[in-house]
Amino acid sequence: MYMKLSILDQSPISEGQAPQKALQETVELARLAEELGYERFWVSEHHDADTLAGSSPEVLLGHLTAKTNTIRLGSGGVMLPHYSAYKVAENFKVLSALAPGRIDLGLGRAPGGMPRASFALSNGRKREKDRFPEQMDDVLAYLNDQPVPHPYSGVKATPAVDVPPDVWLLGSSPSSAALAAEKGLPYMFAKFINGDGGPRELAEYRRSFQPSEHLKTPKAAIAVFLICAETDEEAAYLAGSLELSLMMTGQGIQSKGTPSPEKAAAYSYGKFELLHVEENRKRMIVGGPDTVRMKLEKLAEECGTDEIMAVTILFDFEKKKRSFQLLAQAAGPKKLP
C-alpha cells in the first residue's frame, strides 16, 4: 500500500536537557525528514510548558525555510483564537515568500496551554473561541487577496505572493470535522489527542464536504503517536518514556521533561495509573517495522486516508531519528538501505 508519511514535531524536552537543544533537534529532524522523503514537516504551538519547547511555530518555520529545500513545512498548528487573523495571514505570507509552494498553515482553536497562558497571550481579554469559524474566513480572505468585512475593508495582507499557503483545519472532534467540511478545507485529525476517534470523524468529513475554491475534493490525514524500533520489544521499552509522561500529565503531576526509558521501567504504577496507561495506548502505534506497517495500513484503511503524520517523543534523540528511518523503510514512498 502506498502511503504518504509526514511528521509533527513538538520539540519535546527530555529530562536534563536544555530547551534550546530541543529546538536544535527539531531543525536536525526536519533536514532528516527531507532526506528520507517525508511529505511534510509541521511544528506545534505550546505555551508555558516545561516539556515542549515549540511556543512560536511562525518563528521556527522561518528558520526551517533556510535549512531545507523541498519538504513542505507547516504549523500543527497556530491557535487562531489567540491572535489577529490579519497578523497570522501576514506571517504565513512572509513564509510563503521565503519558501514558495512549501508552506502549510494548520489552524486550531485549542488554547495550547493552561488558562494563565491564554490570559497572558490576550493581555487579559477573554479568549473568543466561538469566533474561530469567522476568523478562519478572515484568514482565507487575507491570504487570497479577497475583500474582508468592515471595518477592515481595503486592508491587504502583505507581501503579495504567487502561491499562498495551503490552509488545513486541525481537530480531534466531530465538530472540527464538520467545520473543515463546511469550509472546503483539508482536515488533519489528531488521534494522538483523541485515541477513540478517527474513522467516524473522517467519514463525516468526507460525507459533508463542500467543494470550495481552496479544495475540490476531500483531503484528510491523521496524526498519531508513533514509535518504531528494530523489534517490537525494543519499541515497547522505548515507548515507556511516553507512557509515563502522558500518565503524569493526565494526572496533573509536574514533569520536567520526557523521562528516560530506564526511569519509566522502574516506575511502580498504581492500579488506576495502569488504566490510564492502557487508555493512552489507543493514541499510539508502537512496534518493529513489520508491526508498524501493518498497524498503519489498518489505520489508513479504517480512516480512508493515504497520509499519516507521526508524532514521535523519545528520550534519546538518536533513537528518535532511527524511528523515522525505520518508518520510512517500512511504509514510506521510497525504500532506503
Coordinates of N, CA, C and O in Angstrom, one line a residue, residues 57-58 61-66 69 71-75 87-106 139 142-145 157-167:
P57 N 5.5 28.7 16.4 CA 5.7 28.0 15.2 C 6.1 28.9 14.0 O 6.9 28.5 13.2
E58 N 5.6 30.1 14.0 CA 6.0 31.0 12.9 C 7.5 31.3 12.8 O 8.1 31.3 11.8
L61 N 9.4 28.1 11.9 CA 9.2 27.8 10.5 C 10.1 28.7 9.6 O 10.7 28.3 8.6
G62 N 10.2 30.0 10.0 CA 11.1 30.9 9.3 C 12.5 30.3 9.2 O 13.2 30.4 8.2
H63 N 13.0 29.8 10.4 CA 14.4 29.2 10.4 C 14.4 28.0 9.5 O 15.4 27.7 8.8
L64 N 13.4 27.1 9.6 CA 13.4 25.9 8.8 C 13.4 26.1 7.3 O 13.9 25.3 6.6
T65 N 12.8 27.2 6.9 CA 12.8 27.5 5.4 C 14.2 27.7 4.9 O 14.5 27.3 3.7
A66 N 15.1 28.1 5.8 CA 16.5 28.3 5.4 C 17.3 27.1 5.5 O 18.5 27.0 5.0
N69 N 15.0 22.4 1.6 CA 14.9 22.9 0.2 C 13.6 22.4 -0.4 O 13.1 23.1 -1.3
I71 N 11.0 19.9 1.2 CA 9.9 19.4 2.0 C 8.9 20.5 2.4 O 9.3 21.6 2.6
R72 N 7.6 20.1 2.5 CA 6.6 21.1 2.9 C 6.7 21.3 4.4 O 7.0 20.4 5.2
L73 N 6.6 22.6 4.8 CA 6.7 23.0 6.2 C 5.4 23.6 6.6 O 4.8 24.3 5.9
G74 N 5.1 23.4 7.9 CA 3.8 23.9 8.3 C 3.6 24.0 9.8 O 4.5 23.5 10.6
S75 N 2.5 24.6 10.2 CA 2.1 24.7 11.6 C 1.1 23.6 12.0 O 0.1 23.4 11.3
K87 N -2.7 39.3 11.3 CA -1.3 39.1 11.6 C -0.9 37.7 11.2 O 0.2 37.4 10.7
V88 N -1.8 36.7 11.5 CA -1.5 35.3 11.1 C -1.3 35.2 9.6 O -0.3 34.6 9.1
A89 N -2.2 35.9 8.8 CA -2.0 35.9 7.4 C -0.7 36.5 6.9 O 0.0 35.9 6.0
E90 N -0.3 37.6 7.5 CA 0.9 38.2 7.1 C 2.1 37.3 7.4 O 3.1 37.2 6.6
N91 N 2.1 36.7 8.6 CA 3.2 35.8 9.0 C 3.4 34.7 7.9 O 4.5 34.4 7.5
F92 N 2.3 34.1 7.5 CA 2.4 33.0 6.6 C 2.6 33.4 5.1 O 3.0 32.6 4.3
K93 N 2.2 34.7 4.8 CA 2.6 35.2 3.5 C 4.1 35.4 3.4 O 4.7 35.1 2.4
V94 N 4.7 35.9 4.5 CA 6.2 36.0 4.6 C 6.8 34.6 4.4 O 7.8 34.5 3.6
L95 N 6.3 33.6 5.1 CA 6.9 32.3 5.0 C 6.7 31.8 3.6 O 7.6 31.1 3.0
S96 N 5.6 32.1 2.9 CA 5.4 31.6 1.6 C 6.3 32.3 0.6 O 6.6 31.7 -0.5
A97 N 6.6 33.5 0.9 CA 7.6 34.2 0.0 C 9.0 33.6 0.2 O 9.8 33.6 -0.8
L98 N 9.3 33.2 1.4 CA 10.6 32.6 1.6 C 10.7 31.2 1.1 O 11.8 30.7 0.6
A99 N 9.6 30.4 1.1 CA 9.6 29.0 0.6 C 8.4 28.8 -0.3 O 7.4 28.2 0.1
P100 N 8.4 29.4 -1.5 CA 7.2 29.3 -2.4 C 6.7 27.9 -2.6 O 7.5 27.0 -2.9
G101 N 5.4 27.7 -2.4 CA 4.8 26.4 -2.7 C 5.1 25.3 -1.6 O 4.8 24.1 -1.8
R102 N 5.7 25.7 -0.5 CA 6.1 24.7 0.5 C 5.5 24.9 1.9 O 5.8 24.2 2.8
I103 N 4.5 25.9 2.0 CA 4.1 26.2 3.3 C 2.6 25.8 3.6 O 1.7 26.0 2.7
D104 N 2.4 25.2 4.7 CA 1.0 24.8 5.2 C 0.7 25.6 6.4 O 1.6 25.8 7.3
L105 N -0.5 26.1 6.5 CA -1.0 26.8 7.7 C -2.0 26.0 8.3 O -3.2 25.9 7.9
G106 N -1.7 25.2 9.4 CA -2.6 24.5 10.1 C -3.2 25.3 11.2 O -2.5 25.9 12.0
V139 N -8.9 34.9 7.7 CA -7.5 34.4 7.3 C -7.5 34.0 5.8 O -6.6 34.5 5.0
Y142 N -7.6 37.2 3.6 CA -6.4 37.9 3.6 C -5.3 37.2 2.8 O -4.6 37.8 2.0
L143 N -5.3 35.9 2.9 CA -4.2 35.1 2.2 C -4.5 35.1 0.7 O -3.5 35.1 -0.1
N144 N -5.7 35.2 0.3 CA -6.0 35.1 -1.2 C -6.4 36.5 -1.7 O -7.0 36.6 -2.8
D145 N -6.1 37.6 -1.0 CA -6.3 38.9 -1.5 C -7.8 39.2 -1.9 O -8.1 39.8 -2.9
A157 N -3.1 42.0 3.2 CA -2.1 41.3 3.9 C -0.9 41.3 3.0 O -1.0 40.8 1.9
T158 N 0.3 41.7 3.4 CA 1.5 41.8 2.6 C 2.5 40.9 3.2 O 2.5 40.5 4.4
P159 N 3.5 40.4 2.4 CA 3.7 40.8 1.0 C 2.8 40.0 0.0 O 2.2 38.9 0.4
A160 N 2.7 40.5 -1.2 CA 2.0 39.7 -2.2 C 2.8 38.5 -2.6 O 4.0 38.6 -2.7
V161 N 2.1 37.3 -2.7 CA 2.9 36.1 -3.1 C 2.2 35.4 -4.2 O 0.9 35.5 -4.4
D162 N 2.9 34.7 -5.0 CA 2.4 34.0 -6.1 C 1.6 32.7 -5.7 O 0.5 32.4 -6.2
V163 N 2.1 32.1 -4.6 CA 1.4 30.9 -4.1 C 1.2 31.0 -2.6 O 2.1 30.9 -1.8
P164 N -0.1 31.3 -2.2 CA -0.3 31.4 -0.7 C -0.2 30.0 -0.1 O -0.2 29.0 -0.8
P165 N -0.1 30.0 1.2 CA 0.0 28.7 1.9 C -1.3 27.9 1.8 O -2.4 28.4 1.6
D166 N -1.2 26.6 1.9 CA -2.3 25.7 2.0 C -2.8 25.8 3.4 O -2.1 25.6 4.4
V167 N -4.1 26.0 3.6 CA -4.7 26.1 4.9 C -5.4 24.8 5.3 O -6.2 24.2 4.5

